[in-house]
Coordinates of C-alpha atoms in Angstrom, one line a residue:
M1 CA -201.8 92.2 -93.6
N2 CA -200.6 89.4 -95.9
A3 CA -197.0 90.6 -95.3
L4 CA -197.6 90.4 -91.5
K5 CA -199.0 86.9 -91.9
K6 CA -195.9 85.8 -93.9
L7 CA -193.6 87.4 -91.4
F8 CA -195.2 85.8 -88.3
G9 CA -196.4 82.6 -89.9
G10 CA -200.1 82.9 -89.2
N11 CA -203.0 85.0 -87.9
T12 CA -201.6 88.0 -86.1
R13 CA -204.2 87.7 -83.4
Q14 CA -202.3 84.7 -82.1
F15 CA -199.3 86.8 -81.2
G16 CA -201.3 88.9 -78.8
M17 CA -198.9 88.7 -75.8
I18 CA -195.9 89.9 -77.9
F19 CA -197.9 92.8 -79.3
A20 CA -199.3 93.5 -75.8
L21 CA -195.7 93.6 -74.4
V22 CA -194.5 96.0 -77.1
A23 CA -197.7 98.1 -76.8
L24 CA -197.2 98.4 -73.0
I25 CA -193.6 99.5 -73.4
V26 CA -194.5 102.1 -76.1
F27 CA -197.5 103.3 -74.0
F28 CA -195.5 103.8 -70.8
Q29 CA -192.5 105.2 -72.7
I30 CA -194.8 108.0 -74.0
T31 CA -196.8 108.6 -70.8
T32 CA -193.8 108.6 -68.6
E33 CA -192.0 111.0 -70.9
G34 CA -189.2 108.6 -71.8
R35 CA -188.5 107.2 -68.3
T36 CA -189.4 103.6 -69.2
L37 CA -186.6 102.9 -71.6
T38 CA -183.8 104.4 -69.7
P39 CA -180.8 102.3 -68.8
G40 CA -181.4 102.6 -65.1
N41 CA -185.0 101.7 -65.2
V42 CA -184.5 98.7 -67.5
I43 CA -181.7 97.4 -65.3
N44 CA -183.9 97.8 -62.2
L45 CA -186.8 96.1 -63.9
F46 CA -184.7 93.0 -64.6
N47 CA -183.1 93.1 -61.1
G48 CA -186.5 93.5 -59.4
N49 CA -188.3 90.8 -61.3
S50 CA -185.7 88.1 -62.1
Y51 CA -186.7 85.9 -59.1
I52 CA -190.3 85.9 -60.3
L53 CA -189.2 85.0 -63.8
I54 CA -187.1 82.1 -62.5
L55 CA -190.1 80.9 -60.5
A56 CA -192.2 81.1 -63.8
I57 CA -189.7 78.8 -65.5
G58 CA -190.3 76.0 -63.0
M59 CA -194.0 76.8 -62.7
V60 CA -194.7 76.4 -66.4
L61 CA -193.3 72.8 -66.3
V62 CA -195.5 72.1 -63.2
I63 CA -198.6 73.4 -65.0
I64 CA -197.8 71.7 -68.3
A65 CA -197.7 68.4 -66.3
G66 CA -201.2 69.2 -65.0
H67 CA -200.3 70.4 -61.5
I68 CA -199.9 73.7 -59.6
D69 CA -197.5 74.6 -56.8
L70 CA -198.7 77.0 -54.2
S71 CA -195.7 76.6 -51.9
V72 CA -192.9 78.3 -54.0
G73 CA -193.0 81.6 -52.0
S74 CA -192.7 79.8 -48.7
V75 CA -190.0 77.5 -50.0
A76 CA -188.0 80.4 -51.3
A77 CA -188.3 82.2 -48.0
F78 CA -187.3 79.1 -46.0
V79 CA -184.3 78.4 -48.1
G80 CA -183.3 82.1 -48.0
V81 CA -183.4 82.3 -44.2
T82 CA -181.7 79.0 -43.8
V83 CA -178.8 79.9 -46.1
A84 CA -178.5 83.4 -44.4
L85 CA -178.2 81.8 -41.0
A86 CA -175.8 79.1 -42.2
I87 CA -173.5 81.8 -43.6
R88 CA -173.7 84.0 -40.5
D89 CA -173.5 81.3 -37.8
W90 CA -171.5 78.5 -39.4
G91 CA -169.1 80.8 -41.2
I92 CA -169.4 78.9 -44.5
P93 CA -168.4 80.7 -47.8
W94 CA -171.1 82.2 -50.0
Y95 CA -170.8 79.5 -52.7
A96 CA -171.2 76.8 -50.1
G97 CA -174.3 78.6 -49.0
V98 CA -175.6 78.6 -52.6
L99 CA -175.0 74.8 -52.8
L100 CA -176.7 74.3 -49.5
G101 CA -179.8 76.3 -50.7
L102 CA -180.0 74.2 -53.9
L103 CA -179.7 71.0 -51.9
L104 CA -182.4 72.1 -49.4
G105 CA -184.7 73.0 -52.3
A106 CA -184.1 69.6 -53.8
L107 CA -185.0 67.9 -50.6
I108 CA -188.2 69.9 -50.2
G109 CA -189.1 69.2 -53.8
A110 CA -188.5 65.5 -53.2
W111 CA -190.7 65.6 -50.2
Q112 CA -193.6 67.2 -52.1
G113 CA -193.0 65.1 -55.2
L114 CA -193.2 61.9 -53.1
W115 CA -196.7 62.9 -51.8
T116 CA -197.9 64.0 -55.2
A117 CA -196.4 61.3 -57.5
Y118 CA -196.3 58.2 -55.3
V119 CA -198.9 58.7 -52.6
G120 CA -201.4 60.3 -55.1
I121 CA -202.4 63.4 -53.2
P122 CA -203.2 66.2 -55.6
A123 CA -200.3 68.7 -55.9
F124 CA -202.7 71.6 -55.0
I125 CA -203.3 70.0 -51.6
V126 CA -199.7 69.0 -51.1
T127 CA -198.3 72.4 -51.9
L128 CA -201.1 74.2 -50.0
A129 CA -199.9 72.3 -47.0
G130 CA -196.3 73.1 -48.0
M131 CA -197.1 76.8 -48.2
L132 CA -198.2 76.7 -44.5
L133 CA -195.5 74.3 -43.4
F134 CA -192.5 76.1 -44.9
R135 CA -193.9 79.6 -44.0
G136 CA -193.9 78.4 -40.4
F137 CA -190.4 76.9 -40.7
N138 CA -189.2 80.3 -42.1
Q139 CA -190.5 82.2 -39.1
F140 CA -189.4 79.5 -36.6
V141 CA -185.9 79.1 -37.9
G142 CA -185.4 82.9 -38.4
K143 CA -187.3 83.7 -35.2
S144 CA -189.1 86.4 -37.3
N145 CA -185.8 88.4 -37.5
T146 CA -183.9 90.0 -40.3
I147 CA -180.8 88.0 -41.1
P148 CA -178.1 90.0 -43.1
V149 CA -175.9 88.3 -45.7
P150 CA -172.3 89.3 -46.6
N151 CA -171.3 91.3 -49.7
D152 CA -170.2 88.3 -51.6
F153 CA -173.6 86.7 -51.4
Q154 CA -175.3 90.0 -52.2
Y155 CA -173.5 89.9 -55.6
L156 CA -175.8 87.0 -56.5
G157 CA -178.8 89.2 -56.4
S158 CA -177.6 92.7 -57.1
G159 CA -174.2 92.3 -58.9
Y160 CA -173.3 93.4 -62.4
L161 CA -170.9 92.2 -65.0
P162 CA -167.4 93.7 -64.3
E163 CA -165.5 96.1 -66.5
V164 CA -162.9 94.4 -68.6
G165 CA -160.7 95.4 -71.5
P166 CA -160.1 98.9 -72.9
S167 CA -162.3 101.8 -72.0
T168 CA -165.0 102.1 -74.7
G169 CA -167.7 104.1 -72.8
Y170 CA -169.7 100.9 -72.6
N171 CA -169.5 97.7 -70.5
N172 CA -167.5 95.4 -72.8
L173 CA -168.8 92.1 -71.4
T174 CA -172.4 93.3 -71.9
L175 CA -171.6 94.2 -75.5
L176 CA -170.0 90.8 -76.0
I177 CA -173.0 89.0 -74.7
G178 CA -175.3 91.0 -76.9
L179 CA -173.2 90.3 -80.0
A180 CA -173.1 86.6 -79.1
A181 CA -176.9 86.6 -78.7
V182 CA -177.3 88.1 -82.2
A183 CA -174.8 85.6 -83.7
F184 CA -176.7 82.7 -82.0
V185 CA -180.1 83.9 -83.4
I186 CA -178.7 84.2 -86.9
F187 CA -176.8 80.9 -86.8
S188 CA -179.9 79.1 -85.4
E189 CA -182.2 80.5 -88.1
I190 CA -179.7 79.6 -90.9
R191 CA -179.3 76.1 -89.5
R192 CA -183.1 75.6 -89.2
R193 CA -183.6 76.8 -92.8
R194 CA -180.8 74.5 -94.1
T195 CA -182.2 71.5 -92.2
A196 CA -185.7 72.2 -93.5
K197 CA -184.4 72.2 -97.1
V198 CA -182.5 69.0 -96.6
L199 CA -185.7 67.3 -95.3
G200 CA -187.7 68.7 -98.1
A201 CA -189.9 70.9 -95.9
E202 CA -191.4 74.1 -97.1
V203 CA -189.3 77.2 -96.1
A204 CA -190.3 80.8 -95.8
E205 CA -189.3 83.3 -98.4
T206 CA -185.9 84.9 -98.0
W207 CA -187.2 88.4 -97.4
V208 CA -189.4 87.1 -94.6
V209 CA -186.5 85.4 -92.8
V210 CA -184.3 88.5 -93.3
L211 CA -186.9 90.9 -92.0
K212 CA -187.6 88.7 -89.0
L213 CA -183.9 88.5 -88.1
V214 CA -183.5 92.2 -88.5
L215 CA -186.4 92.9 -86.0
V216 CA -185.2 90.3 -83.5
C217 CA -181.5 91.4 -83.7
A218 CA -182.5 95.1 -83.5
A219 CA -184.4 94.4 -80.3
I220 CA -181.4 92.5 -78.8
L221 CA -178.9 95.2 -79.8
Y222 CA -181.1 98.0 -78.4
A223 CA -181.5 96.1 -75.1
T224 CA -177.7 95.5 -75.1
Y225 CA -177.2 99.3 -75.5
L226 CA -179.4 100.1 -72.6
F227 CA -177.7 97.6 -70.3
A228 CA -174.2 98.7 -71.4
T229 CA -174.8 102.4 -70.9
G230 CA -176.1 102.5 -67.3
R231 CA -174.6 104.6 -64.6
P232 CA -171.0 103.8 -63.7
G233 CA -170.7 100.5 -61.9
T234 CA -173.8 99.0 -63.5
S235 CA -174.2 96.7 -66.6
F236 CA -176.1 93.6 -67.4
P237 CA -177.2 92.3 -63.9
I238 CA -176.0 88.9 -62.6
P239 CA -179.6 87.8 -61.9
G240 CA -180.4 88.5 -65.6
L241 CA -177.5 86.4 -66.6
I242 CA -178.7 83.5 -64.4
L243 CA -182.1 83.9 -65.9
A244 CA -180.8 83.9 -69.5
V245 CA -178.9 80.7 -68.8
L246 CA -181.9 79.0 -67.3
V247 CA -184.1 80.0 -70.2
L248 CA -181.7 78.4 -72.6
I249 CA -181.4 75.2 -70.6
Y250 CA -185.0 74.7 -69.8
G251 CA -186.1 75.8 -73.3
F252 CA -183.9 73.1 -74.7
V253 CA -185.0 70.5 -72.2
S254 CA -188.7 71.1 -72.6
S255 CA -188.7 71.1 -76.4
K256 CA -185.8 69.0 -77.5
T257 CA -185.4 66.1 -75.0
V258 CA -187.3 63.0 -74.1
V259 CA -187.9 64.3 -70.6
G260 CA -189.6 67.4 -72.0
R261 CA -191.8 65.4 -74.3
H262 CA -192.8 63.2 -71.4
I263 CA -193.9 66.2 -69.4
Y264 CA -196.1 67.4 -72.2
A265 CA -197.5 63.9 -72.7
V266 CA -198.4 63.4 -69.0
G267 CA -200.1 66.8 -68.9
G268 CA -202.0 66.2 -72.1
N269 CA -203.3 62.7 -71.2
R270 CA -201.7 60.8 -68.4
H271 CA -203.3 57.5 -69.1
A272 CA -202.5 57.6 -72.8
A273 CA -198.9 58.5 -71.9
E274 CA -198.6 55.6 -69.5
L275 CA -199.9 53.2 -72.3
S276 CA -197.1 54.7 -74.5
G277 CA -194.5 53.8 -71.9
V278 CA -194.1 57.1 -70.1
Q279 CA -193.5 56.7 -66.4
S280 CA -195.8 59.4 -65.1
K281 CA -194.9 59.0 -61.5
K282 CA -191.2 59.8 -62.2
V283 CA -192.3 62.8 -64.4
N284 CA -194.5 64.2 -61.7
F285 CA -191.8 63.7 -59.0
L286 CA -189.2 65.4 -61.3
V287 CA -191.3 68.5 -62.0
M288 CA -192.2 69.0 -58.3
M289 CA -188.6 68.6 -57.2
N290 CA -187.3 70.9 -60.0
M291 CA -189.8 73.6 -59.0
S292 CA -188.5 73.7 -55.4
I293 CA -184.9 73.8 -56.6
L294 CA -185.7 76.9 -58.6
A295 CA -187.7 78.3 -55.7
G296 CA -184.7 78.0 -53.5
L297 CA -182.5 79.7 -56.2
A298 CA -185.1 82.5 -56.5
G299 CA -185.2 82.9 -52.7
M300 CA -181.4 83.3 -52.6
I301 CA -181.3 85.8 -55.4
F302 CA -184.0 87.9 -53.6
V303 CA -182.0 87.7 -50.3
G304 CA -178.9 88.8 -52.1
R305 CA -180.7 91.8 -53.7
S306 CA -182.4 92.9 -50.5
T307 CA -179.1 92.2 -48.5
A308 CA -181.0 90.3 -45.8
S309 CA -183.5 87.5 -45.3
G310 CA -186.8 88.6 -43.6
P311 CA -189.9 87.0 -42.2
F312 CA -192.2 88.3 -44.9
D313 CA -190.0 87.2 -47.9
G314 CA -191.9 85.2 -50.6
V315 CA -195.4 86.4 -49.7
G316 CA -197.5 86.3 -52.9
W317 CA -194.7 85.1 -55.2
E318 CA -196.6 82.0 -56.2
L319 CA -199.5 84.1 -57.5
D320 CA -197.1 86.2 -59.6
A321 CA -195.4 83.1 -61.1
I322 CA -198.8 81.5 -61.8
A323 CA -200.1 84.6 -63.5
A324 CA -197.0 84.9 -65.6
V325 CA -197.4 81.3 -66.8
F326 CA -201.1 81.7 -67.7
I327 CA -200.6 85.0 -69.4
G328 CA -197.8 83.4 -71.4
G329 CA -200.3 80.9 -72.9
A330 CA -200.2 77.8 -70.7
A331 CA -203.4 75.8 -70.4
V332 CA -205.2 75.4 -67.1
T333 CA -205.8 71.7 -67.9
G334 CA -202.1 71.0 -68.7
G335 CA -200.2 69.8 -71.7
V336 CA -199.7 73.3 -73.2
G337 CA -197.2 76.0 -72.5
T338 CA -193.6 77.1 -73.2
V339 CA -190.7 78.5 -71.2
I340 CA -190.4 81.5 -73.5
G341 CA -194.1 82.1 -73.2
S342 CA -193.9 82.2 -69.4
I343 CA -191.0 84.7 -69.6
I344 CA -193.1 86.9 -71.9
G345 CA -196.0 86.7 -69.6
G346 CA -193.8 87.6 -66.6
L347 CA -192.3 90.6 -68.6
V348 CA -195.9 91.8 -69.3
M349 CA -196.6 91.9 -65.6
A350 CA -193.2 93.4 -64.8
V351 CA -193.6 96.2 -67.4
L352 CA -197.1 96.8 -66.2
N353 CA -196.0 97.1 -62.6
N354 CA -193.1 99.3 -63.4
G355 CA -195.0 101.6 -65.7
L356 CA -197.8 102.1 -63.2
Q357 CA -195.3 102.9 -60.5
L358 CA -193.6 105.5 -62.7
L359 CA -197.0 107.1 -63.3
G360 CA -197.6 107.2 -59.5
V361 CA -200.6 104.8 -59.6
G362 CA -201.6 103.5 -56.2
A363 CA -201.2 99.9 -55.1
D364 CA -204.9 99.4 -55.0
L365 CA -205.5 100.3 -58.6
T366 CA -202.4 98.5 -59.7
Q367 CA -203.8 95.2 -58.3
I368 CA -207.1 95.8 -60.0
I369 CA -205.4 96.4 -63.4
K370 CA -203.2 93.3 -63.0
G371 CA -206.2 91.2 -62.2
L372 CA -208.0 92.4 -65.2
V373 CA -205.0 91.8 -67.5
L374 CA -204.7 88.2 -66.2
L375 CA -208.4 87.5 -66.7
I376 CA -208.5 89.0 -70.2
A377 CA -205.3 87.3 -71.3
V378 CA -206.6 83.8 -70.2
A379 CA -210.1 84.5 -71.6
F380 CA -208.6 85.4 -75.0
D381 CA -206.5 82.2 -75.1
V382 CA -209.4 80.1 -74.0
Y383 CA -211.5 81.6 -76.8
N384 CA -208.8 80.8 -79.3
K385 CA -208.6 77.2 -78.2
S386 CA -212.4 76.9 -78.2
Q387 CA -212.2 77.9 -81.9
G388 CA -209.7 75.1 -82.6
K389 CA -206.6 77.3 -82.5
R390 CA -203.5 76.6 -80.6
S391 CA -202.0 78.6 -77.7
I392 CA -201.0 82.1 -78.5
I393 CA -197.3 81.9 -77.4
G394 CA -197.1 78.2 -78.2
L395 CA -198.0 78.8 -81.8
M396 CA -195.7 81.9 -82.0
M397 CA -192.7 79.8 -80.9
N398 CA -193.8 77.0 -83.1
N399 CA -193.9 79.2 -86.2
F400 CA -190.7 81.0 -85.3
N401 CA -188.6 77.9 -84.5
R402 CA -189.5 75.9 -87.6
P403 CA -190.8 76.4 -91.2
A404 CA -194.6 76.0 -91.5
G405 CA -195.8 72.6 -92.8
G406 CA -194.1 70.2 -95.1
P407 CA -192.8 66.8 -94.7
G408 CA -190.1 66.2 -92.1
T409 CA -191.3 69.1 -89.9
P410 CA -190.5 68.5 -86.2
L411 CA -193.5 67.9 -84.0
Q412 CA -194.0 70.7 -81.4
P413 CA -195.2 70.0 -77.8
D414 CA -198.5 71.9 -78.2
E415 CA -199.5 70.5 -81.6
T416 CA -203.0 69.0 -81.6
T417 CA -202.1 65.4 -81.9
S418 CA -202.5 62.3 -79.7
T419 CA -200.0 61.5 -77.0
K420 CA -199.3 58.1 -78.6
E421 CA -198.5 59.8 -81.9
T422 CA -196.2 62.2 -80.2
I423 CA -194.2 59.5 -78.4
A424 CA -194.1 57.3 -81.5
R425 CA -192.9 60.1 -83.8
E426 CA -190.3 61.2 -81.2
A427 CA -189.0 57.7 -80.9

């Protein structure tokens, strides 16, 4: 037990979602007789859930800021049908369609952000109205018909990295991405350790760092192997690549930039944040607009995967995204949550869905199980916080990304400190 505490940096109960994800994978791998961790199933799992994970990235920022967005499914559907019609009827190229979809998402987000941030209507009400409004627009514009999209646009939602270089029996680009990810993880850990020593902070023992790197890199390399050895014509999916880029960008923005700090500050205590110089209206406007942009992107990816836009696209997506964020450790009251946590929460739901389908469990029982998982995960996190402990995923990322304690240790977004102290130390 002491070794585990050294390895993970704290009480192992606080890493429940990571352990739950691993336990689910192992459980379904055994009960499905090895069908869970096959290249084809893993590729399909990422292809079929990437749009929800993209929504979760935007939703976690909305929830951290103390809001919630119920319109993301309707916005995604409206953007999807509009882009499909524009490509079909106006003859614009696929990349122009993508730009149009992102612009439309930004305009919708600006509309909802205006009502939320500057008029002062709660985001719950604004986006509830938006859910009805844009669902109606989707059916009105598309006339409740199915609108097909060309093959070039389908590549956005169902394409794979191409084959390049010599024949190795694997997809070479997938291998390169996997090796680059391993190199990035090792370089980042060495850099953090070196910086901590320069600042005089306490660093973990060498064997702890080495073992942690071995586990993380082994997981990355195994996933790379699965993606690189799929059936001919498949490899790491394009939606997965888009998702990975977004995780890197938003993970950096939320934890390493002033904008990210301000989002946490507003969600933690808006009045204190304003006294510290944070412009809360601009922050609220930004997170709402960003959410709709990502919803538009998710809608286009789904249309590309399904080869057409339909009148029932986006139904229930907001619930899946919200569930992923809360399972990932975000607080209902705002101020707490991480991008990585929301992705882990989304993967828990995705693996659960996939495993139950492989076992032939009916849709009714699947919904019951998903509801119980959401309730138990949030109840566990609420219990931890009531005992004075931090968020499960937030603490996990806190311990993984920096050495514990010591002078000069960077402040993390979900540390239990006042908003004024956060802004002052960051400045």
